[in-house]
């Protein structure tokens, strides 16, 4: 007897469900994605046009499944920026180009501001004025900060004449809505993405192998390490820091550095991996951020697609405008850029404080550069291995202080973490930690190895794995997915950057 | 084509003894010419040639050759 298929259940799975977003790394995603890949590879045998439409359809479905009716907003943003780019390019007058750019910025930032910051400012106003204005019922559209920045980069690149607008809306729409990077980046540039759309590349065997390895790496980082250490220890401590000793708070602070790296770079690996399986290359977002020798260097290595966006479209124009003030102008441009960076991450005081803190670090570093150089020259420290070590050590700890605010639900919670570390420190806890948290200890050590492994070692492992036959990668991927299902502490946790 | 005067202005600002600068050279490949120092190089060139750039003019430059052309166009105005 042929088993009957319950199509209503399949439709149910494919329908928008805010409680069950389509996240990379979930079984639902892999199930749907495998079905799509089967169809995609079948269509790949033909010309590029059906592939483009299939990718577009899957990308729109992918967004709809998690974002529902907010898909309309995504399409609106796409249309507005497409038209803005077209008219900027077509118009000969620089002042008209500028006017279109400014109007387009007002629309985009206005939308972002409405959805992300309205309730924040209402709360702030209530606190200051003592009023009781009710907050609006506003749902944050999924990935809005990412896709608005991506769409804006398209318009900025046309304005700065590094890109000509595309005349085919379908190609452009795939750039804006591509399922691989729509939710949490990377914020790829049109100059790098659109040629791939036009090429209509079919994934090679190398793409599939590399893609599988990226997915494995992403699953290990996100679903095993980040989720486990967060739920078993770090999130509990940060929720109620006063219930834990200073030692546990300190371990949670160091652990959070591992957690956020594994969470976000794990997400990026998954995004790069799934994109490779359909033949697309996304940009990498991370380059060993914790071995940065300064906070400025950290931002060249952390969330690279976002920091490049801030650099090209916000910091550099600001810096040029303020150049009459010399280094003070640059310091001011840094402070403004990083305050906005903090706000972009979330509408809360700790996020804004975190951004300002990074701005302060970098401004202070810039203004004291000459004095510090004179000092290290005088004590013959400049360019010595010890100097390099101290630079990395200090930078890492400055970033670590920032993460406490980044992860905190309130400023009070963040200060309580420091309070516990400095007033309730129990060194003996270090010895007992493994007994209390054996799994967390093991995954923390694994995370440290992943974060600090030399690039050469990682590259060598990857090269050797790539030499193995494709079937091996498929088996390795299946084992990893099985392992994730076994180890997963509870339900799959949303990515930290998912909320931005 | 990059002139000696233009090249020397850049090298002096970045405290470099020498560096091969061609039309196609990107600013971020020159030692010391990073995002924070970028504006200091621009100001040094403006001072050297007694010109004033608009922000957008500099932002449109894709390489050092474009910056040289911008200076040339300002001088010839």
Coordinates of C-alpha atoms in Angstrom, one line a residue, chain A residues 94 159-162 296 300 311-312 315-317 319-320 323 327 330 334 362 366 369, chain B residues 15 34-40 42-43 46 52-56 58-62:
Chain A
X94 CA 25.6 66.9 -8.4
X159 CA 26.6 58.1 -5.6
X160 CA 30.4 57.6 -5.2
X161 CA 30.6 56.3 -8.8
X162 CA 32.0 52.9 -7.9
X296 CA 41.0 50.0 15.6
X300 CA 39.2 45.6 11.0
X311 CA 34.1 53.3 7.5
X312 CA 33.1 53.9 3.9
X315 CA 33.2 57.7 9.2
X316 CA 35.2 58.7 6.1
X317 CA 32.7 61.4 5.0
X319 CA 36.3 62.7 8.9
X320 CA 36.6 64.6 5.6
X323 CA 39.4 67.7 8.8
X327 CA 43.1 64.8 14.9
X330 CA 39.0 62.5 13.5
X334 CA 35.1 58.2 15.6
X362 CA 39.8 54.7 19.7
X366 CA 44.5 58.4 18.4
X369 CA 49.5 57.9 19.9
Chain B
X15 CA 57.3 59.2 7.7
X34 CA 45.1 53.7 7.3
X35 CA 41.6 55.0 7.9
X36 CA 42.6 57.1 10.8
X37 CA 45.6 58.7 9.1
X38 CA 43.8 59.1 5.8
X39 CA 42.6 62.7 6.5
X40 CA 46.1 63.8 7.5
X42 CA 44.7 64.6 2.4
X43 CA 45.3 67.8 4.5
X46 CA 46.0 70.3 0.2
X52 CA 40.9 72.7 -1.2
X53 CA 39.0 69.5 -2.0
X54 CA 35.3 68.9 -1.7
X55 CA 34.6 65.8 0.4
X56 CA 32.8 64.0 -2.5
X58 CA 38.1 62.7 -2.5
X59 CA 35.5 60.0 -1.7
X60 CA 35.2 59.3 -5.5
X61 CA 38.9 58.6 -5.8
X62 CA 39.5 54.9 -6.3

